CSV table of C-alpha atoms in Angstrom, one decimal:
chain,number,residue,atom,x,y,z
A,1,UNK,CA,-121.9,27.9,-108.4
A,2,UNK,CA,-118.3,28.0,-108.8
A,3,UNK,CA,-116.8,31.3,-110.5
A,4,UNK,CA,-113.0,30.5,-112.2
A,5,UNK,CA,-111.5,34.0,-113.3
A,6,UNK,CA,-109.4,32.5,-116.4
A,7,UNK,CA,-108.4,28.5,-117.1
A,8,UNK,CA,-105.4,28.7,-114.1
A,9,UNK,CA,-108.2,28.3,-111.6
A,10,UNK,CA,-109.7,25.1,-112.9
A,11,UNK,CA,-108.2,22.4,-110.4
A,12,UNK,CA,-106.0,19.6,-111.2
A,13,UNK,CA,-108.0,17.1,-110.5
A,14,UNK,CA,-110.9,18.5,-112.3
A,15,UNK,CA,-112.2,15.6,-113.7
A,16,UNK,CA,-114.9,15.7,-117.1
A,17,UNK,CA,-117.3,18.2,-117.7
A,18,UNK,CA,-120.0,19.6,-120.3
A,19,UNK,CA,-119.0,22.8,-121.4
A,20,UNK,CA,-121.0,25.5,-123.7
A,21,UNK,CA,-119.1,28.6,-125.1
A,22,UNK,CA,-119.9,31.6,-126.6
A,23,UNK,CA,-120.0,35.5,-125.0
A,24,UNK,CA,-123.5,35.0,-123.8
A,25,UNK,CA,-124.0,38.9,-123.6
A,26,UNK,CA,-127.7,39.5,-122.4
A,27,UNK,CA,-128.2,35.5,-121.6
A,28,UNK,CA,-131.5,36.0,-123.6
A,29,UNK,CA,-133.4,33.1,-124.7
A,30,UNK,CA,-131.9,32.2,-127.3
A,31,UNK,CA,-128.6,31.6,-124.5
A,32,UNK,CA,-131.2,29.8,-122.5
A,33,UNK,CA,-132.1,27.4,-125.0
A,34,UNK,CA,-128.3,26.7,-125.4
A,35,UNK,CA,-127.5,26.5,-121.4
A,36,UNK,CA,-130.8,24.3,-120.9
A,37,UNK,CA,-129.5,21.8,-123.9
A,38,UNK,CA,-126.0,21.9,-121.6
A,39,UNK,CA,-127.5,21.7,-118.6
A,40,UNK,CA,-130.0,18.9,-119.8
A,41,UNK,CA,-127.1,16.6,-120.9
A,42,UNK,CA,-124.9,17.4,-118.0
A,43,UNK,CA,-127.4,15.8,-115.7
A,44,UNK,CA,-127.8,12.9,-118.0
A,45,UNK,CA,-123.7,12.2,-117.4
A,46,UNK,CA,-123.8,13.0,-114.1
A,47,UNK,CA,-121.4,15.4,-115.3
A,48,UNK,CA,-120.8,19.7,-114.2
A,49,UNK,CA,-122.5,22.0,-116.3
A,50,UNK,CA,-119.6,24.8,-117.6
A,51,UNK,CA,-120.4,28.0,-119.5
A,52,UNK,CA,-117.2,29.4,-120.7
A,53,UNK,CA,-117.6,33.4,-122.0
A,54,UNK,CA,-115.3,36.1,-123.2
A,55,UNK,CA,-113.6,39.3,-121.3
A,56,UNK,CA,-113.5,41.7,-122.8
A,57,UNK,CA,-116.2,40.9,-125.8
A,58,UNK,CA,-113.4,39.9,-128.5
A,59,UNK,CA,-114.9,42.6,-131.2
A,60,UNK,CA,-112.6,45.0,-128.9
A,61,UNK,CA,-109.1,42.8,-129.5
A,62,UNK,CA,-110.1,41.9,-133.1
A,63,UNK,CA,-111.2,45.7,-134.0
A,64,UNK,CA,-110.2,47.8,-131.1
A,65,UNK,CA,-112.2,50.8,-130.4
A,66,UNK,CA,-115.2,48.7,-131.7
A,67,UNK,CA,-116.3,47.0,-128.0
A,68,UNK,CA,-120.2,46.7,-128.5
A,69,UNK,CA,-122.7,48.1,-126.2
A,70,UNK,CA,-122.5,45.6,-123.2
A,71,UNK,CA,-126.3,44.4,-122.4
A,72,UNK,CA,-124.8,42.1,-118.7
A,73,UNK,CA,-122.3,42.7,-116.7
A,74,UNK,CA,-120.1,39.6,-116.1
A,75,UNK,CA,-121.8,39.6,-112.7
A,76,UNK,CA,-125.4,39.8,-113.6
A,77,UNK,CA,-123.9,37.4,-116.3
A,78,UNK,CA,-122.9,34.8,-113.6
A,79,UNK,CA,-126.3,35.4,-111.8
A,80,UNK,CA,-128.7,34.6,-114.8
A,81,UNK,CA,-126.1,31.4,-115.6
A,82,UNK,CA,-126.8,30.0,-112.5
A,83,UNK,CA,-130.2,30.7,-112.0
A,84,UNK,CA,-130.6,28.4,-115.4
A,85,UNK,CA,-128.5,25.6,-114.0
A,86,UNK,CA,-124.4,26.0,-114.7
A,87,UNK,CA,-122.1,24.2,-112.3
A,88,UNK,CA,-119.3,26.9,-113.1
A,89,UNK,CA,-118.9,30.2,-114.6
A,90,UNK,CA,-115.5,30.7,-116.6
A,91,UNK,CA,-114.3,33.7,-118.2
A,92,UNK,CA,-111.6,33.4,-120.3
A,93,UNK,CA,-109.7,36.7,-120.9
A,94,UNK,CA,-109.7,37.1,-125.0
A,95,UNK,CA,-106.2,38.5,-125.3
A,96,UNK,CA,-104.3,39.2,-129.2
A,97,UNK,CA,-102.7,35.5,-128.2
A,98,UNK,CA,-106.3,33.8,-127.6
A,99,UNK,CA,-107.4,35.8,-131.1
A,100,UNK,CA,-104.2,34.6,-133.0
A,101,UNK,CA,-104.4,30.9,-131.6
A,102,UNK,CA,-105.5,28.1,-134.6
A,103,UNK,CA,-108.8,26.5,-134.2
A,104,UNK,CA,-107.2,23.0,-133.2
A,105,UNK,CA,-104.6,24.1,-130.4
A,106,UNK,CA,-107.5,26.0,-129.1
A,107,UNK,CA,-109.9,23.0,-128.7
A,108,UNK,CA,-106.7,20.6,-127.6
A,109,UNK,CA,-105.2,23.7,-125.0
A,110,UNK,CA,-108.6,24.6,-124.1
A,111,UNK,CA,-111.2,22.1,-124.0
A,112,UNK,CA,-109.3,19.3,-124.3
A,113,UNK,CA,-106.0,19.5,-121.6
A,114,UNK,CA,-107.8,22.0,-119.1
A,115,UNK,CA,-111.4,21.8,-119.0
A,116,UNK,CA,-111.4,17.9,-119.8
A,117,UNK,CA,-115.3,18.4,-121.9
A,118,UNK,CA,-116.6,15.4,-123.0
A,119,UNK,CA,-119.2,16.9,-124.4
A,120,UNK,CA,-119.4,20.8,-125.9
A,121,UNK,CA,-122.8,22.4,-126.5
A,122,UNK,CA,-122.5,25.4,-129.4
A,123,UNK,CA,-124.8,27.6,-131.2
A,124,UNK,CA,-124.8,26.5,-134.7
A,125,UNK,CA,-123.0,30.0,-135.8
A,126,UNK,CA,-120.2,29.3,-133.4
A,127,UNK,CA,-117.2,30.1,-135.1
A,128,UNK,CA,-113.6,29.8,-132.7
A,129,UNK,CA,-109.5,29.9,-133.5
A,130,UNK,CA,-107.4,32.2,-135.7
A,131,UNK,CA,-109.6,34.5,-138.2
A,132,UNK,CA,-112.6,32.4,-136.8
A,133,UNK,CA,-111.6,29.7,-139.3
A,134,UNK,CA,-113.4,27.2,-136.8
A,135,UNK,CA,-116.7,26.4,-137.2
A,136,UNK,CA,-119.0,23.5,-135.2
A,137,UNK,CA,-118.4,21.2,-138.5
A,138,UNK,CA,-114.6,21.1,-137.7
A,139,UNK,CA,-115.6,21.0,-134.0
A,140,UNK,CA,-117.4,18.1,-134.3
A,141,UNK,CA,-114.1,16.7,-136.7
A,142,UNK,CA,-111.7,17.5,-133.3
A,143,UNK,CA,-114.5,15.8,-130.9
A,144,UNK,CA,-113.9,12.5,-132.5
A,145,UNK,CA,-109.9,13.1,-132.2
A,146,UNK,CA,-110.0,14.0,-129.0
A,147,UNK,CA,-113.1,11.9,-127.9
A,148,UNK,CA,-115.9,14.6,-126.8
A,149,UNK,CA,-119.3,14.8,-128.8
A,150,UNK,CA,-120.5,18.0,-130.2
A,151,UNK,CA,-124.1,19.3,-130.1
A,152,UNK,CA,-125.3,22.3,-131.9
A,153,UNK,CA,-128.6,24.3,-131.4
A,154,UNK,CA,-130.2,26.5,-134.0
A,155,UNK,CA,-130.6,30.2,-133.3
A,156,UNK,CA,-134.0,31.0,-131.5
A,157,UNK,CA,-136.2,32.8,-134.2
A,158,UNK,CA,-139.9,34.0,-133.7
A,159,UNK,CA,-142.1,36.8,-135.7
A,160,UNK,CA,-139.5,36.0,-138.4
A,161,UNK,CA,-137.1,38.0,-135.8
A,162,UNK,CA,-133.7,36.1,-135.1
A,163,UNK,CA,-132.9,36.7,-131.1
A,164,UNK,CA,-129.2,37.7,-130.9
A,165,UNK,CA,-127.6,40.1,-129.1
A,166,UNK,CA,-127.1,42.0,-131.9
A,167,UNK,CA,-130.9,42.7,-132.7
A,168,UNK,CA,-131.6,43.2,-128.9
A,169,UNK,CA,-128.6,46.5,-128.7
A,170,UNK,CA,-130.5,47.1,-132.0
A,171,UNK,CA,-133.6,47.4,-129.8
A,172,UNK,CA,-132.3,49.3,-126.9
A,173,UNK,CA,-130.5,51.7,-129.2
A,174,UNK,CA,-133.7,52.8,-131.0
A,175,UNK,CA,-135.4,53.0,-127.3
A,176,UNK,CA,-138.0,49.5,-128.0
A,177,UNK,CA,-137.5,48.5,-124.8
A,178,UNK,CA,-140.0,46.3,-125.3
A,179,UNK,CA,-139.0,44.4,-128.0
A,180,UNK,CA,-135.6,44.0,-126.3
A,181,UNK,CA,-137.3,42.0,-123.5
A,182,UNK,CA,-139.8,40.1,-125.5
A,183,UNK,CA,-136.3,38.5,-126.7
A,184,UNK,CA,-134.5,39.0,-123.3
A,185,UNK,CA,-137.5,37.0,-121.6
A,186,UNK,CA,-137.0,39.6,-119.1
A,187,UNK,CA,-136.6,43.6,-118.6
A,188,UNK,CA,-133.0,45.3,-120.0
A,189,UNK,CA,-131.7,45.9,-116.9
A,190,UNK,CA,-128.8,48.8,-116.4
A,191,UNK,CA,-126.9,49.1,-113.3
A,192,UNK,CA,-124.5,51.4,-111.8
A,193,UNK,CA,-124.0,53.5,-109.0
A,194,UNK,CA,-125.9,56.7,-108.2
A,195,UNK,CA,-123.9,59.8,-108.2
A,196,UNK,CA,-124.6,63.5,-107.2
A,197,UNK,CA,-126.1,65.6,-110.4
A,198,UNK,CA,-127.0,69.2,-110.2
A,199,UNK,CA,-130.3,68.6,-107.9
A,200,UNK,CA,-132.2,69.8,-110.3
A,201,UNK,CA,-134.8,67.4,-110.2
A,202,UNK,CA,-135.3,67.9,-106.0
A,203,UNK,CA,-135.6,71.5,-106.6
A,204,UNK,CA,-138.2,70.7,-109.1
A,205,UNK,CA,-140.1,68.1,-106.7
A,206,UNK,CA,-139.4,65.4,-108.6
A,207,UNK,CA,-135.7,64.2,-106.8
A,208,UNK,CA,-134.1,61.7,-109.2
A,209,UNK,CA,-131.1,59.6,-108.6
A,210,UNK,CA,-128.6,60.0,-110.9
A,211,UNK,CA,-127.8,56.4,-112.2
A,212,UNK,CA,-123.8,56.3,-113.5
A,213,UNK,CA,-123.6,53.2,-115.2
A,214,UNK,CA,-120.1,51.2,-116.4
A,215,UNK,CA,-118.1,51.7,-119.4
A,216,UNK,CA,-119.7,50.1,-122.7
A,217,UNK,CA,-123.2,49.9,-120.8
A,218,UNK,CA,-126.1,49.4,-122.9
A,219,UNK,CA,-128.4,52.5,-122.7
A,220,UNK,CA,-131.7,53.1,-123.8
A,221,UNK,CA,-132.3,56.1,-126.8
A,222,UNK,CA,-133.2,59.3,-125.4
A,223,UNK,CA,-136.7,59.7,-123.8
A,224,UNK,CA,-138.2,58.3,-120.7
A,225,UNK,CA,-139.4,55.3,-119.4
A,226,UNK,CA,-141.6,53.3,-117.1
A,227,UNK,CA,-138.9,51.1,-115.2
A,228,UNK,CA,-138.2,49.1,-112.3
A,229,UNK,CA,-135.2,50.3,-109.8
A,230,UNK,CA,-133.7,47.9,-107.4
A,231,UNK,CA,-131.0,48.6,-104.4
A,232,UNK,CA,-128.6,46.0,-105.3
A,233,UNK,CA,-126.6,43.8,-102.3
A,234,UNK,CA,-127.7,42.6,-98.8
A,235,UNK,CA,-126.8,45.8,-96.9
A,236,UNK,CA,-129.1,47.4,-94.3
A,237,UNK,CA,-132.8,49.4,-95.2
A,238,UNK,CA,-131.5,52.5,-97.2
A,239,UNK,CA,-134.2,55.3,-96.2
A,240,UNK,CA,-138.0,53.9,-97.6
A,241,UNK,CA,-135.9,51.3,-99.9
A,242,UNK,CA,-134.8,48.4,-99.2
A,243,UNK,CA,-132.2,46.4,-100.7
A,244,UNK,CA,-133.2,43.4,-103.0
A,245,UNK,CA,-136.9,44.8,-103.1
A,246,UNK,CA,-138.0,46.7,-106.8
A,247,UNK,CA,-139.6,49.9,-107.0
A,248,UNK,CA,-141.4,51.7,-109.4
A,249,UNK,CA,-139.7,54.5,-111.4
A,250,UNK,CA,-140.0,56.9,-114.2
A,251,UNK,CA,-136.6,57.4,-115.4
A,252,UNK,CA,-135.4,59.9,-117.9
A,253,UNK,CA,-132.6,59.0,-120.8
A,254,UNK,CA,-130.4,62.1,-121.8
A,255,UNK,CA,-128.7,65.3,-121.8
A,256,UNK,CA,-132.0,67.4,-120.4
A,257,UNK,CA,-132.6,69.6,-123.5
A,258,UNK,CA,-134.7,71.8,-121.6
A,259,UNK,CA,-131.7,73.0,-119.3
A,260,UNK,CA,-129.6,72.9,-122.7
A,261,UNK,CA,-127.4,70.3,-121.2
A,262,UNK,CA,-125.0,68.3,-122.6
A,263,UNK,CA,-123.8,65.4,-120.8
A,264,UNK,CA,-126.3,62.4,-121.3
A,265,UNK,CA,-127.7,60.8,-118.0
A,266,UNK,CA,-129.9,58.1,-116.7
A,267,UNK,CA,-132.0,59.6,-113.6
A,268,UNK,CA,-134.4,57.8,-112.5
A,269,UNK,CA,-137.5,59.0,-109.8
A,270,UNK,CA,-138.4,56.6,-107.8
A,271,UNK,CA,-141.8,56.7,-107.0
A,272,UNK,CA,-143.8,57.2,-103.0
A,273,UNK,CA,-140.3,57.4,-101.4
A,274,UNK,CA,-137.1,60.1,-100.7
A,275,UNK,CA,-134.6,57.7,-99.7
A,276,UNK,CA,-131.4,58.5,-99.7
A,277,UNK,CA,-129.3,56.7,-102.8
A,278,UNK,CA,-126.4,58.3,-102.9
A,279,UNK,CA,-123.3,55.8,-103.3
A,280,UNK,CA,-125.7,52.8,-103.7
A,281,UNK,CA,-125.3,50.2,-106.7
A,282,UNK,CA,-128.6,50.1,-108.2
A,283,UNK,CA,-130.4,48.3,-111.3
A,284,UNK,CA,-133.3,49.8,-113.2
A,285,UNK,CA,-135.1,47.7,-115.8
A,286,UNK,CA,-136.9,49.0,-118.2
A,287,UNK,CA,-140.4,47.6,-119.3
A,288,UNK,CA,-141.7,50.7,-121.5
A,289,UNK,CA,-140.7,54.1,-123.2
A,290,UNK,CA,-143.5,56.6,-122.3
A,291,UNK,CA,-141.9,59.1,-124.6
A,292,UNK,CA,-139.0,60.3,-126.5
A,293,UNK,CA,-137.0,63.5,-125.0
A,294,UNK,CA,-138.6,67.0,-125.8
A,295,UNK,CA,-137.0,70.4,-124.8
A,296,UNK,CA,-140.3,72.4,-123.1
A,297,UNK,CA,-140.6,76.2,-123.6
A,298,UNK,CA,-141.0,77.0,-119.7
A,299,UNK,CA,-140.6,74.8,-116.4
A,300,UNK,CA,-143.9,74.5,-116.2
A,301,UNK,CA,-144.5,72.7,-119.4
A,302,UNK,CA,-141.7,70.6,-117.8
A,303,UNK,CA,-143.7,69.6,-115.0
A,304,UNK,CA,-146.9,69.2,-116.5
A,305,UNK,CA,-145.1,66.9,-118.4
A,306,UNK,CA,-143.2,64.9,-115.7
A,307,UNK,CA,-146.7,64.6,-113.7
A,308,UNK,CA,-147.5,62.7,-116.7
A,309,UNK,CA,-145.1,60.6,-117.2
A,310,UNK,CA,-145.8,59.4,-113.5
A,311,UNK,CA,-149.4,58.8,-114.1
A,312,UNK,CA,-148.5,57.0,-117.4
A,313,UNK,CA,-145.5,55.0,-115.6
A,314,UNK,CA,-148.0,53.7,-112.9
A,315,UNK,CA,-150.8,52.7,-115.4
A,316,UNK,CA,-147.6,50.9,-117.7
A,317,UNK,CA,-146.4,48.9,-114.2
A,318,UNK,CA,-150.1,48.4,-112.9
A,319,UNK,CA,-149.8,50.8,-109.5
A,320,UNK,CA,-152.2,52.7,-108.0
């Protein structure tokens, strides 16, 4: 799949294409019902497939200081894109000029002179240009001027539960992991690379590592959870783990009451191995919450509690 970092890397003899827009943050189903419409009428062209998505999410240059929890990376963004059919991944840097730009010099600059669409998939709440004044009825208006058809595709609803990326955060912020990847179609993943914490948790017997993830990352609500924890990359065997391969893990959301700390962490204990993960860039996806965070009267409270939550994180992944 090819990746273009901005419109300037779209060659010059790029000929037509189908193109869907939209930030795609999560690429849950609802995303995937859009891509597969794209995807379905590319092939029917014989024509590219092109998602087009947003950095940095434009909440943060309409309202700054108001960047939403980010549920994908663009990477993992790129990965789940591709692994549902698109030709090319663009991302289009949302600047104050992209935010102030009308709706029509947007389609013509955009769509029309650079990306050469002849036809644009859209969820039928896209709204684009100046204030958002676009919408896919005046889309539809500027494909006939500029000779590219539109298609919309209603929001994926189930359980009288709209799947957007709003309700899934909503999800993950209250700690339902569950609910966030019934409408995912997948685990929320988290990435980031493991740090050095206090080594609490190896002087307790239960060595965690301590997951830093990137700025705006989506995290789970306090409490821990059964979860899967990947070695990101194609590097060599790290310890008992290799890279690519999912483990088990019981990982812990939070500031560790119990110690009356304050700075919130994700450290997760990987289960039957002590590799060593310092430095790695790792993914853990959470399937369950086992329970919320409690601050225990004595350590071993503590550890009767975090035998359990092992015992309870095997029975939730089905491990012996």
């Amino acid at each position: 799949m090819l990746r273009w970092r901005g419109l300037n890397d779209v060659p010059a003899d790029w000929g037509r294409c189908v193109v869907t827009i939209g930030v795609f943050d999560g690429v849950h189903r609802g995303h995937a019902q859009l891509i597969a419409r794209a995807t379905a009428e590319a092939h029917e062209r014989g024509l590219p497939a092109v998602l087009m998505t947003f950095d940095p999410h434009p909440a943060e240059v309409v309202r700054p200081g108001s960047h939403p929890p980010q549920l994908t990376t663009l990477t993992r963004r790129a990965e789940l894109a591709e692994e549902l059919g698109i030709d090319v991944f663009c991302v289009m840097p949302f600047t104050a000029t992209v935010m102030a730009q009308p709706a029509e010099d947007f389609v013509h600059s955009v769509l029309v002179e650079r990306l050469h669409a002849a036809a644009v998939v859209v969820g039928d709440n896209f709204t684009f240009g100046n204030r958002a004044l676009g919408n896919v009825e005046m889309l539809g208006r500027l494909g006939q001027k500029f000779g590219f058809s539109v298609d919309s595709v209603p929001l994926l609803t189930e359980h009288a539960v709209t799947y957007s990326s709003t309700y899934i955060r909503s999800c993950v912020d209250a700690g339902d992991v569950k609910a966030a990847a019934e409408a995912l179609g997948r685990p929320h993943r988290v990435e980031g690379v493991v740090v050095r914490g206090d080594g609490r948790g190896r002087e307790l017997g239960f060595p965690t590592a301590n997951v830093a993830p990137p700025m705006f990352a989506a995290i789970p609500a306090d409490g821990v959870y059964a979860a899967w924890f990947t070695v990101l990359g194609a590097g060599p065997v790290v310890g008992q783990v290799t890279p690519g391969e999912r483990y088990p893990a019981a990982v812990s959301v939070g500031s560790n009451p119990t110690f009356s700390g304050r700075t919130r962490t994700v450290e997760a204990f990987v289960l039957d191995t002590s590799a060593d993960l310092y430095g790695q860039h790792v993914a853990v996806d959470f399937v369950e919450r086992v329970r919320g965070m409690e601050r225990f009267e004595s350590i071993d409270d503590l550890l009767t509690a975090m035998g359990g939550d092992v015992e309870r994180t095997r029975a939730i992944l089905g491990i012996a």
